Amino acid sequence: MWIHSHVGILSSKSPDELRLLMSDPVSAAVAVGWAMKAAGWVASPIISELYKKASSVLNLDASGKHKELEPKILLLQRVMEVVEESPYRPCLEQLFSDLKSAFYEAEDILDDVEYYRLEKQIQDDYLKLEVATPRRNKNRVKKLLKSAVKKCNALKDEQCGMSKIELKQSLEKIEKVINDACGFFEQMNFTNKSNTNLTKPANSRGAVTTARPPSVVIGRDKDCDNIVAMLHDKEEGAQPDTKSVQCYSVIGIHGIGGSGKSTLSQLVCAREQKDGHFNLVMWVHVSQDFSVDTIFGQMSEAASRTPCPQFNNLDTLQTNLEKVLHGKRFLLVLDDVWYNNRDVRQYEKLQQILSPLNAGEAGSKILVTSRTKDALIALGAAEQRCIPMSVLGEDVLLKLFKHYAFHNVCVAADDRIRLEDIATQIAKKLKGSPLVAKIVGGQLRMRPNIDYWRISRDGNHLDDTMGALWWSYQHLDEQVRQCFAYCSIFPRRRQLEQHELVKLWAAEGFARSSDEGKDSEDVCQGYFDVLVSASFLQHGVGKYSSKTDAYIVHDLLLDLADKVAGSDCFRIENRWKRSGDSWTMEGCEDEVPPDIRHVFVQTYGSELINEKICKLDNLRTLIIDSAEGRTPVEEKVLKSLFVRLRKLRVLT
């Protein structure tokens, strides 16, 4: 078995060799990228959804099978996260590949089953109409229906329409891969190693934030000024004893993970503590699974600067907080609020933490930071007071990056000049992210070596700085993750229209809803709204947009999408060239991966389609960019596509 063969190879290595393998930073970076695509894919409910679909064909107990496999799939996900830098990773790569192949095979069989169901429905309708149609119209209808049935029959060959037995075998293959994996994990004692992770969700929160600003903040003065002005706005509010009107208003900051929301709010806090406009300035970090009594306690301690007394019930704790806030104009920062608009209980908890705040003085303010605008609105922020994080300009980001890369670094003057030149080039790769600038700059500062910096500039190991974005991605629903990963098929900075994405996702079968009667495009529209709210899709502005309905994927987020999509998506941009009797990519000798399923072709060419695309037996999506290639696709090329690409779902 493949598992034991890999284990045998690895077990022959000495402990020192294994430690060296695990300590290699480039290998670690690649491992993180692999873990992103593996854990992200396994975490999705596509396997249970597949069993649900198959149950209608094979009379399976889908719910029972889901209960049986769910803990095993969860273990598989956890172990992949824990051993992402382990020497056992080759085993898991093969496992991941086998599992994915088995799933797609079963899904393709279901497509064939659905095709034959529709064909039979057409034939049955033909027979019914033949009986019911008046004689004068019968010949015409008969001719049309025969033509339709003939076209359906022309689409199939001896390889189409796998039997129910083969579908069952394919599902058994999936189950076997999962069971073999769990057996392997037990044999290698991975279950104990991942036990800590199993006690908490995979998407557990990061470090708790504080009100203390970082040592340096660059490029946020204007944003800080704007927010302070909004905080000082005079609004009509009630006096403390008036319960019908709130004494506070809400302002929110939203943006992707690592964009600087907490830093900006810390800067605002520091300024307000000096200015004295508010009697109290409180900072509370809101965890994902927060408890109301904990939040009340943190508010009380932040307001009184003394430990919160221990109370036996929530009502007493709330009363104590109201006494502390009574008659005082306060600024409360609720940092890193997470909100799922489908979670009614979470909404109720958010409203509950607001309940004692009306004891304050009129003119009080709440400043909320979140990855999603939905969280701000749920807490009462008006649309015009939901502030998106601005992207740092190139010059500002370079200044920030150099601060972290050169702080207290002592090198020769000539070396300093060369390092600064390399730093300028590296900063351009950081795509406007202050978090990445800080992390990469700090790593380089520890090794102010010209060769090392050059390797960093030219290599791909900067990929391990995407942890914040990966964290945000993990908190999306599984179906939304799949839609986001699909965006990796498009080139950078491409304007994506809302209706285009929604239709593509629906055609791919990404829509999954408990409401059987809900239209698939309506479901996918909901996924789109979530991605926009979470800033994974950003409204095109300025030079990136000429359409009012256009959205773009930030460069750093597209890098993340590329990783989580793995080998499913492939872009053929304007880099293909003819070389002898074969097509190659400039600067790349690799062929198009044979197991690819979604392809974007920027510039159309019939030879490219015939020699490259038509060989992709598993292809489901082919998008030929009409904006770049004005040449129409010839009829013979279309016929070739339909004949050879049996699994194609989208052609545009």
XYZ file of C-alpha atoms in Angstrom:
652
model
C 0.000 0.000 0.000
C 1.223 3.538 -0.770
C 1.033 4.537 2.909
C 3.453 1.864 4.078
C 5.889 2.484 1.228
C 6.198 6.160 2.179
C 6.535 5.330 5.860
C 9.336 2.898 5.069
C 11.307 5.547 3.220
C 10.834 8.096 5.971
C 11.612 5.714 8.798
C 15.039 5.102 7.255
C 15.996 8.740 7.870
C 17.865 9.704 11.005
C 16.327 12.130 13.545
C 18.842 14.768 12.475
C 17.835 14.350 8.827
C 14.172 14.677 9.731
C 14.808 17.797 11.809
C 16.768 19.300 8.910
C 13.929 18.512 6.532
C 11.389 20.143 8.841
C 13.559 23.202 9.525
C 14.070 24.162 5.890
C 12.166 27.483 5.543
C 11.438 27.048 1.844
C 10.064 23.535 2.372
C 8.027 24.831 5.291
C 6.546 27.566 3.120
C 5.597 25.055 0.436
C 4.118 22.827 3.132
C 1.937 25.639 4.422
C 0.681 26.249 0.902
C -0.123 22.565 0.515
C -1.896 22.457 3.866
C -4.061 25.385 2.759
C -5.425 23.539 -0.234
C -5.646 20.141 1.491
C -7.266 21.167 4.771
C -9.521 23.671 3.044
C -10.810 21.084 0.603
C -11.256 18.291 3.143
C -13.051 20.646 5.532
C -15.785 21.266 3.002
C -19.056 19.300 3.197
C -18.756 18.124 -0.401
C -18.309 14.498 0.612
C -21.478 14.406 2.707
C -23.282 16.337 -0.039
C -22.162 13.712 -2.551
C -23.587 10.917 -0.414
C -26.827 12.854 -0.149
C -27.120 13.051 -3.944
C -26.164 9.412 -4.391
C -28.718 8.265 -1.825
C -31.559 9.082 -4.223
C -29.985 6.786 -6.816
C -28.736 3.941 -4.628
C -31.223 4.133 -1.731
C -28.417 4.837 0.746
C -28.820 6.057 4.318
C -27.082 9.390 3.660
C -27.512 10.752 7.195
C -26.175 7.560 8.743
C -23.168 7.519 6.454
C -22.509 11.182 7.218
C -22.527 10.498 10.973
C -20.114 7.623 10.428
C -17.642 9.563 8.270
C -17.861 13.042 9.828
C -15.502 12.409 12.796
C -13.035 10.697 10.481
C -13.060 13.607 8.040
C -12.598 16.008 10.971
C -9.590 13.982 12.139
C -8.199 14.037 8.605
C -8.449 17.817 8.518
C -6.842 18.275 11.938
C -3.929 15.974 11.180
C -3.241 17.752 7.901
C -3.021 21.024 9.805
C -0.757 19.586 12.513
C 1.737 17.791 10.241
C 1.932 20.357 7.464
C 5.699 20.639 8.043
C 6.164 16.972 8.916
C 8.249 14.482 6.905
C 5.049 12.439 6.628
C 3.569 15.039 4.328
C 4.246 12.984 1.134
C 1.906 10.307 2.477
C -0.796 12.881 3.059
C -0.305 14.418 -0.375
C -1.009 11.035 -1.958
C -3.978 10.524 0.341
C -5.344 13.952 -0.542
C -4.934 13.233 -4.253
C -6.640 9.823 -3.985
C -9.548 11.218 -2.001
C -10.105 14.094 -4.397
C -9.913 11.852 -7.468
C -12.416 9.422 -5.982
C -14.803 12.247 -5.181
C -14.691 13.743 -8.665
C -15.137 10.292 -10.185
C -18.299 9.749 -8.165
C -19.577 13.215 -9.025
C -19.031 12.548 -12.740
C -20.966 9.299 -12.445
C -23.848 11.205 -10.879
C -23.764 13.591 -13.838
C -24.109 10.611 -16.170
C -26.974 9.227 -14.116
C -28.718 12.612 -14.310
C -28.128 12.720 -18.070
C -29.830 9.363 -18.582
C -32.687 10.431 -16.341
C -33.257 13.503 -18.504
C -32.938 11.445 -21.681
C -35.559 9.007 -20.446
C -37.799 11.934 -19.488
C -37.535 13.338 -23.031
C -38.344 9.945 -24.526
C -41.321 9.482 -22.190
C -42.597 12.959 -23.055
C -42.203 12.079 -26.725
C -44.376 8.998 -26.322
C -47.033 10.949 -24.417
C -47.137 13.708 -27.008
C -47.281 11.200 -29.848
C -50.465 9.804 -28.361
C -52.024 13.185 -27.534
C -51.031 15.167 -30.621
C -53.679 15.671 -33.365
C -52.910 13.853 -36.611
C -52.299 17.067 -38.606
C -49.488 18.126 -36.245
C -48.190 14.692 -35.340
C -45.643 14.382 -38.130
C -44.140 17.782 -37.337
C -43.906 17.115 -33.580
C -42.593 13.623 -34.209
C -39.851 14.995 -36.409
C -38.811 17.592 -33.820
C -38.777 15.099 -30.941
C -36.873 12.506 -32.925
C -34.288 15.162 -33.682
C -33.993 16.043 -29.993
C -33.633 12.398 -28.957
C -31.097 11.817 -31.723
C -28.995 14.727 -30.472
C -29.104 13.335 -26.946
C -28.031 9.902 -28.163
C -25.221 11.458 -30.178
C -23.642 12.784 -26.983
C -23.040 9.366 -25.442
C -20.614 6.555 -26.214
C -19.687 3.273 -24.571
C -17.846 5.075 -21.754
C -20.806 7.236 -20.747
C -23.502 6.301 -18.307
C -21.616 4.367 -15.655
C -23.896 1.955 -13.855
C -25.205 2.212 -10.345
C -22.793 -0.548 -9.408
C -19.879 1.622 -10.487
C -21.282 4.564 -8.523
C -21.443 2.381 -5.445
C -17.861 1.237 -6.052
C -16.723 4.836 -6.359
C -18.339 5.764 -3.039
C -16.730 2.731 -1.435
C -13.383 3.957 -2.754
C -13.888 7.294 -0.973
C -14.767 5.529 2.247
C -11.742 3.238 1.942
C -9.346 6.172 1.497
C -10.762 7.857 4.608
C -10.614 4.650 6.661
C -7.063 3.870 5.499
C -6.023 7.391 6.459
C -7.466 7.082 9.956
C -5.724 3.734 10.391
C -2.460 5.306 9.304
C -2.939 8.187 11.745
C -3.482 5.784 14.625
C -0.430 3.760 13.602
C 1.732 6.912 13.534
C 0.141 8.213 16.773
C -1.038 11.363 14.966
C -4.321 11.275 16.870
C -2.499 12.212 20.084
C -0.433 14.872 18.333
C -3.538 16.504 16.970
C -5.550 16.037 20.157
C -5.030 19.647 21.202
C -6.429 20.848 17.915
C -9.378 18.487 18.168
C -10.556 20.139 21.357
C -11.199 23.409 19.590
C -12.441 24.431 16.165
C -9.905 24.661 13.357
C -10.765 28.295 12.917
C -10.022 29.341 16.503
C -9.095 32.950 16.999
C -5.616 34.394 16.989
C -3.920 36.405 19.710
C -5.973 38.747 21.869
C -5.472 42.390 20.930
C -4.775 45.285 23.294
C -5.406 49.020 23.296
C -1.675 49.790 23.305
C -0.566 51.063 19.879
C 2.490 49.544 18.154
C 5.829 51.336 18.339
C 5.347 52.882 14.899
C 2.302 53.680 12.779
C 2.947 54.942 9.260
C 0.423 56.252 6.777
C -2.677 56.232 8.990
C -2.774 59.836 10.237
C -5.435 60.938 7.745
C -7.615 57.906 8.501
C -7.216 58.609 12.208
C -8.202 62.264 11.742
C -11.369 61.268 9.867
C -12.453 58.792 12.537
C -11.737 61.226 15.382
C -13.852 63.838 13.602
C -16.716 61.343 13.386
C -16.316 60.488 17.068
C -16.594 64.164 17.977
C -19.646 64.788 15.816
C -22.465 66.254 17.865
C -25.508 64.076 17.455
C -28.849 64.247 19.093
C -28.933 61.775 21.924
C -30.882 61.215 25.055
C -29.834 62.002 28.594
C -28.794 58.985 30.662
C -32.185 58.479 32.254
C -34.021 58.487 28.940
C -34.477 54.915 27.820
C -36.238 55.516 24.522
C -33.179 56.871 22.701
C -29.635 55.545 22.726
C -26.984 57.736 24.279
C -24.362 56.379 21.899
C -23.782 55.897 18.191
C -21.678 53.290 16.398
C -18.809 53.751 13.948
C -17.178 50.765 12.278
C -13.961 49.852 10.480
C -13.940 46.795 8.240
C -11.337 45.117 6.057
C -9.479 41.903 5.389
C -7.298 40.310 8.020
C -3.953 42.014 8.337
C -5.078 45.297 6.798
C -4.465 47.320 9.976
C -7.910 47.692 11.575
C -6.698 47.116 15.119
C -3.676 49.354 14.581
C -5.883 52.198 13.375
C -8.299 51.840 16.288
C -5.346 51.750 18.711
C -4.103 54.998 17.211
C -7.547 56.540 17.705
C -7.639 55.333 21.331
C -4.238 56.813 22.087
C -5.288 60.187 20.720
C -8.591 60.222 22.591
C -6.913 59.364 25.872
C -4.724 62.448 25.440
C -7.477 64.777 24.214
C -9.878 64.045 27.073
C -13.024 64.417 24.947
C -14.421 61.264 26.571
C -14.589 60.624 30.304
C -13.828 56.946 29.716
C -11.942 55.147 26.937
C -12.468 51.381 27.009
C -10.952 48.659 24.842
C -12.466 45.171 24.618
C -11.274 42.401 22.328
C -14.272 40.284 21.338
C -13.417 36.624 20.808
C -15.305 34.458 18.346
C -17.134 32.429 20.979
C -17.421 35.212 23.523
C -19.530 35.045 26.647
C -21.620 38.064 27.629
C -20.519 38.017 31.275
C -16.849 38.029 30.222
C -17.423 41.059 27.986
C -19.287 42.863 30.790
C -16.399 42.130 33.135
C -13.841 43.472 30.655
C -15.901 46.636 30.140
C -16.160 47.177 33.883
C -12.417 46.747 34.429
C -11.554 49.000 31.470
C -13.881 51.721 32.816
C -12.953 51.560 36.513
C -9.303 50.525 36.110
C -9.868 48.047 38.942
C -10.574 44.302 38.932
C -14.218 43.521 38.351
C -15.992 42.199 41.474
C -17.138 38.596 41.294
C -20.898 38.299 40.856
C -23.001 35.177 40.809
C -25.377 36.215 38.046
C -25.409 38.225 34.842
C -28.035 40.724 36.028
C -25.865 41.834 38.951
C -22.859 42.164 36.659
C -24.869 44.301 34.235
C -26.154 46.511 37.070
C -22.597 47.063 38.289
C -21.477 48.064 34.790
C -24.364 50.511 34.450
C -23.291 52.173 37.718
C -19.723 52.541 36.422
C -20.931 54.107 33.157
C -23.661 56.302 34.648
C -23.326 59.947 33.700
C -20.085 59.455 31.775
C -19.414 60.060 28.101
C -17.444 57.041 26.959
C -15.616 55.643 23.945
C -15.820 51.859 23.746
C -13.736 49.962 21.193
C -15.054 46.497 20.349
C -12.143 45.031 18.440
C -12.217 42.083 16.031
C -15.921 41.289 16.194
C -16.910 38.203 14.235
C -20.467 37.806 13.034
C -22.393 35.187 11.068
C -25.699 36.643 9.910
C -27.258 33.175 9.902
C -26.481 32.632 13.582
C -29.459 34.021 15.506
C -27.863 33.245 18.857
C -24.756 35.236 17.961
C -26.883 38.241 16.991
C -28.736 38.050 20.301
C -25.440 37.988 22.216
C -24.189 41.063 20.359
C -27.373 42.929 21.244
C -27.039 41.810 24.840
C -23.560 43.300 25.268
C -24.991 46.656 24.131
C -27.808 46.627 26.687
C -26.031 48.325 29.655
C -24.322 50.976 27.533
C -27.282 53.329 27.467
C -26.457 54.264 31.064
C -23.756 56.562 29.719
C -23.882 60.246 28.821
C -25.210 61.491 25.493
C -22.485 61.720 22.859
C -20.871 58.419 23.790
C -19.416 56.386 20.921
C -18.709 52.752 20.078
C -15.919 52.006 17.593
C -16.134 48.497 16.114
C -13.572 46.668 13.982
C -14.405 43.563 11.994
C -13.552 41.684 8.855
C -17.149 42.051 7.691
C -19.430 45.032 7.319
C -22.312 42.824 8.463
C -20.904 42.834 11.998
C -20.836 46.631 12.079
C -24.416 46.912 10.880
C -25.556 44.244 13.366
C -24.177 46.434 16.168
C -26.044 49.494 14.909
C -23.624 51.303 12.598
C -25.235 53.281 9.796
C -24.102 52.459 6.273
C -22.273 55.778 5.905
C -20.392 55.132 9.155
C -18.940 51.779 8.007
C -15.413 52.709 6.979
C -13.417 50.372 4.699
C -9.694 50.184 5.388
C -7.751 52.205 2.835
C -4.840 50.555 1.031
C -1.434 51.995 1.862
C 0.304 53.721 -1.028
C 3.459 52.195 -2.473
C 5.742 54.847 -0.948
C 4.097 54.548 2.464
C 4.330 50.755 2.458
C 8.005 50.938 1.480
C 8.657 53.277 4.406
C 6.848 50.896 6.765
C 8.697 47.886 5.387
C 12.088 49.568 5.718
C 11.311 50.511 9.305
C 10.932 46.850 10.267
C 13.676 45.560 7.966
C 16.397 48.029 8.999
C 15.561 48.868 12.620
C 18.830 48.749 14.628
C 20.606 46.953 11.761
C 24.313 47.744 11.532
C 25.878 47.049 8.133
C 28.543 48.646 5.987
C 27.450 51.700 4.011
C 27.842 49.952 0.640
C 25.864 46.943 1.840
C 23.161 49.237 3.200
C 22.690 50.806 -0.244
C 22.390 47.394 -1.903
C 20.017 46.102 0.762
C 17.784 49.152 0.384
C 17.610 48.552 -3.360
C 16.562 44.934 -2.774
C 14.078 46.078 -0.115
C 12.406 48.367 -2.648
C 11.876 45.394 -4.955
C 10.624 43.144 -2.153
C 8.142 45.782 -0.965
C 6.468 45.696 -4.379
C 5.686 42.007 -3.809
C 3.854 42.699 -0.558
C 0.767 44.048 -2.326
C -0.068 46.832 0.089
C -0.394 44.703 3.220
C 1.009 46.306 6.396
C 0.891 42.964 8.194
C 3.007 41.255 5.559
C 5.405 44.223 5.526
C 5.901 43.853 9.267
C 6.393 40.073 9.226
C 8.700 39.927 6.215
C 10.644 42.986 7.355
C 11.174 41.453 10.772
C 12.426 38.195 9.275
C 14.888 39.980 6.999
C 16.122 42.199 9.823
C 17.425 39.129 11.640
C 19.597 38.239 8.634
C 20.924 41.421 6.978
C 22.731 39.402 4.336
C 22.647 40.474 0.684
C 22.468 36.932 -0.712
C 19.691 35.976 1.687
C 17.684 39.058 0.763
C 18.142 38.299 -2.933
C 16.863 34.770 -2.426
C 13.905 36.181 -0.530
C 13.206 38.597 -3.354
C 13.435 35.971 -6.098
C 11.837 32.998 -4.367
C 8.332 31.982 -3.347
C 8.958 31.441 0.351
C 7.277 34.751 1.200
C 4.096 32.682 0.925
C 4.262 31.797 4.621
C 3.165 35.344 5.496
C -0.434 34.652 4.469
C -1.523 33.320 7.839
C -3.954 36.165 8.554
C -5.694 35.748 5.213
C -5.765 31.983 5.610
C -7.331 32.462 9.032
C -10.055 34.647 7.508
C -10.624 32.112 4.745
C -11.114 29.316 7.287
C -13.959 31.251 8.883
C -15.988 31.316 5.689
C -18.675 28.701 5.167
C -17.443 25.744 3.142
C -19.568 26.552 0.090
C -18.322 30.145 0.107
C -14.740 28.891 0.250
C -15.349 26.845 -2.874
C -16.684 29.896 -4.707
C -13.706 31.977 -3.615
C -11.201 29.320 -4.703
C -12.883 29.275 -8.118
C -11.883 32.937 -8.550
C -8.282 31.778 -8.988
C -9.178 30.922 -12.575
C -9.183 34.639 -13.463
C -6.111 36.836 -14.105
C -5.008 39.439 -11.587
C -6.971 42.678 -11.402
C -9.631 41.324 -13.744
C -12.964 43.071 -13.329
C -15.485 40.445 -12.275
C -19.133 41.233 -12.758
C -21.541 40.126 -10.089
C -23.998 38.350 -12.384
C -21.125 36.609 -14.198
C -19.732 35.028 -11.044
C -23.148 34.031 -9.716
C -24.073 32.260 -12.966
C -20.716 30.478 -13.152
C -20.962 29.195 -9.571
C -24.507 27.980 -10.165
C -23.489 26.196 -13.384
C -20.645 24.460 -11.552
C -23.087 23.077 -8.996
C -21.653 24.980 -6.032
C -25.081 25.927 -4.665
C -26.042 23.888 -1.626
C -29.124 24.807 0.341
C -31.403 23.144 2.861
C -34.242 24.819 0.989
C -34.801 22.396 -1.878
C -37.038 24.822 -3.755
C -34.567 27.720 -3.719
C -33.094 28.744 -7.051
C -29.396 27.902 -7.353
C -28.532 31.409 -8.547
C -30.239 32.911 -5.497
C -28.133 30.655 -3.279
C -24.942 31.670 -5.106
C -25.941 35.330 -4.830
C -25.861 34.813 -1.082
C -22.332 33.432 -1.357
C -21.341 36.482 -3.390
C -22.734 38.833 -0.747
C -20.735 37.038 1.958
C -17.487 37.385 -0.001
C -18.136 41.096 -0.537
C -18.975 41.628 3.125
C -15.802 39.801 4.179
C -13.732 41.918 1.728
C -12.617 38.864 -0.242
C -14.273 40.557 -3.210
C -13.729 44.306 -3.299
C -15.721 46.754 -5.362
C -13.607 47.944 -8.269
C -12.578 51.553 -7.830
C -10.340 54.024 -9.591
C -8.113 52.628 -12.276
C -9.287 49.089 -11.633
C -12.908 49.663 -12.571
C -14.813 50.980 -15.519
C -18.055 49.203 -14.612
C -20.416 49.980 -11.776
C -21.016 46.265 -11.160
C -17.330 45.256 -11.211
C -15.395 43.629 -8.391
C -11.762 42.650 -8.046
C -9.814 40.162 -5.967
C -6.904 41.795 -4.154
C -3.521 40.458 -5.291
C -2.760 38.894 -1.925
C -6.163 37.249 -1.838
C -5.675 35.885 -5.343
C -2.459 34.274 -4.120
C -4.514 32.640 -1.387
C -7.136 31.519 -3.922
C -4.403 29.959 -6.060
C -3.213 27.925 -3.098
C -6.572 26.666 -1.900
C -7.673 25.823 -5.458
C -4.603 23.630 -5.864
C -4.570 21.746 -9.150
C -8.216 22.455 -9.953
C -7.763 25.822 -11.700
C -5.328 26.992 -14.373
C -4.837 30.282 -16.191
C -3.372 30.417 -19.694
C -2.403 34.045 -20.051
C -0.493 35.801 -22.830
C 2.667 33.791 -22.300
C 2.180 30.810 -24.619
C 4.499 30.350 -27.557
C 4.983 27.800 -30.291
C 8.203 25.760 -29.974
C 8.790 23.263 -32.764
C 5.919 20.820 -32.764
C 4.741 21.695 -29.268
C 3.326 24.593 -27.248
C 5.261 25.831 -24.215
C 4.951 28.727 -21.816
C 7.620 31.396 -21.789
C 9.753 30.839 -18.724
C 7.961 27.591 -17.930
C 8.413 24.142 -19.451
C 5.483 22.595 -17.606
C 2.544 21.215 -19.499
C -1.014 22.011 -18.495
C -1.672 19.600 -15.597
C -3.730 16.672 -16.929
C -6.043 16.601 -13.900
C -7.016 20.275 -14.238
C -10.750 20.997 -14.110
C -11.158 24.740 -14.711
C -9.209 26.657 -17.379
C -9.136 30.319 -18.395
C -7.627 31.135 -21.812
C -6.773 34.788 -22.271
C -6.047 34.690 -26.015
C -7.821 32.218 -28.264
C -5.931 30.024 -30.721
C -7.337 26.950 -32.457
C -4.012 25.101 -32.227
C -3.812 25.789 -28.516
C -7.339 24.464 -28.012
C -6.794 21.349 -30.120
C -3.310 20.500 -28.873
C -3.669 21.416 -25.207
C -7.235 21.872 -24.050
C -8.864 18.933 -25.821
C -6.499 16.554 -24.047
C -7.874 17.521 -20.635
C -10.343 14.683 -20.106
C -11.481 15.956 -16.696
C -12.109 19.563 -17.760
C -15.331 21.108 -16.433
C -14.826 24.801 -17.231
C -13.376 26.516 -20.295
C -13.491 30.313 -20.358
C -12.047 31.976 -23.464
C -11.598 35.683 -22.837
C -13.510 37.549 -25.531
C -11.923 40.826 -24.425
C -8.471 39.615 -25.449
C -9.248 37.289 -28.325
C -11.508 38.784 -30.993
C -11.227 35.753 -33.283
C -14.451 33.718 -33.103
C -14.193 30.064 -32.171
C -14.550 27.960 -35.302
C -17.407 25.488 -35.544
C -15.025 22.571 -35.997
C -13.216 23.516 -32.796
C -16.504 23.618 -30.906
C -17.432 20.190 -32.258
C -14.072 18.857 -31.148
C -14.596 20.299 -27.667
C -18.043 18.741 -27.288
C -16.911 15.346 -28.565
C -13.733 15.083 -26.501
C -14.591 16.986 -23.312
C -17.439 14.882 -21.926
C -17.382 16.446 -18.472
C -17.597 20.081 -19.581
C -20.121 22.121 -17.580
C -19.190 25.690 -18.543
C -18.062 27.010 -21.932
C -17.969 30.748 -22.414
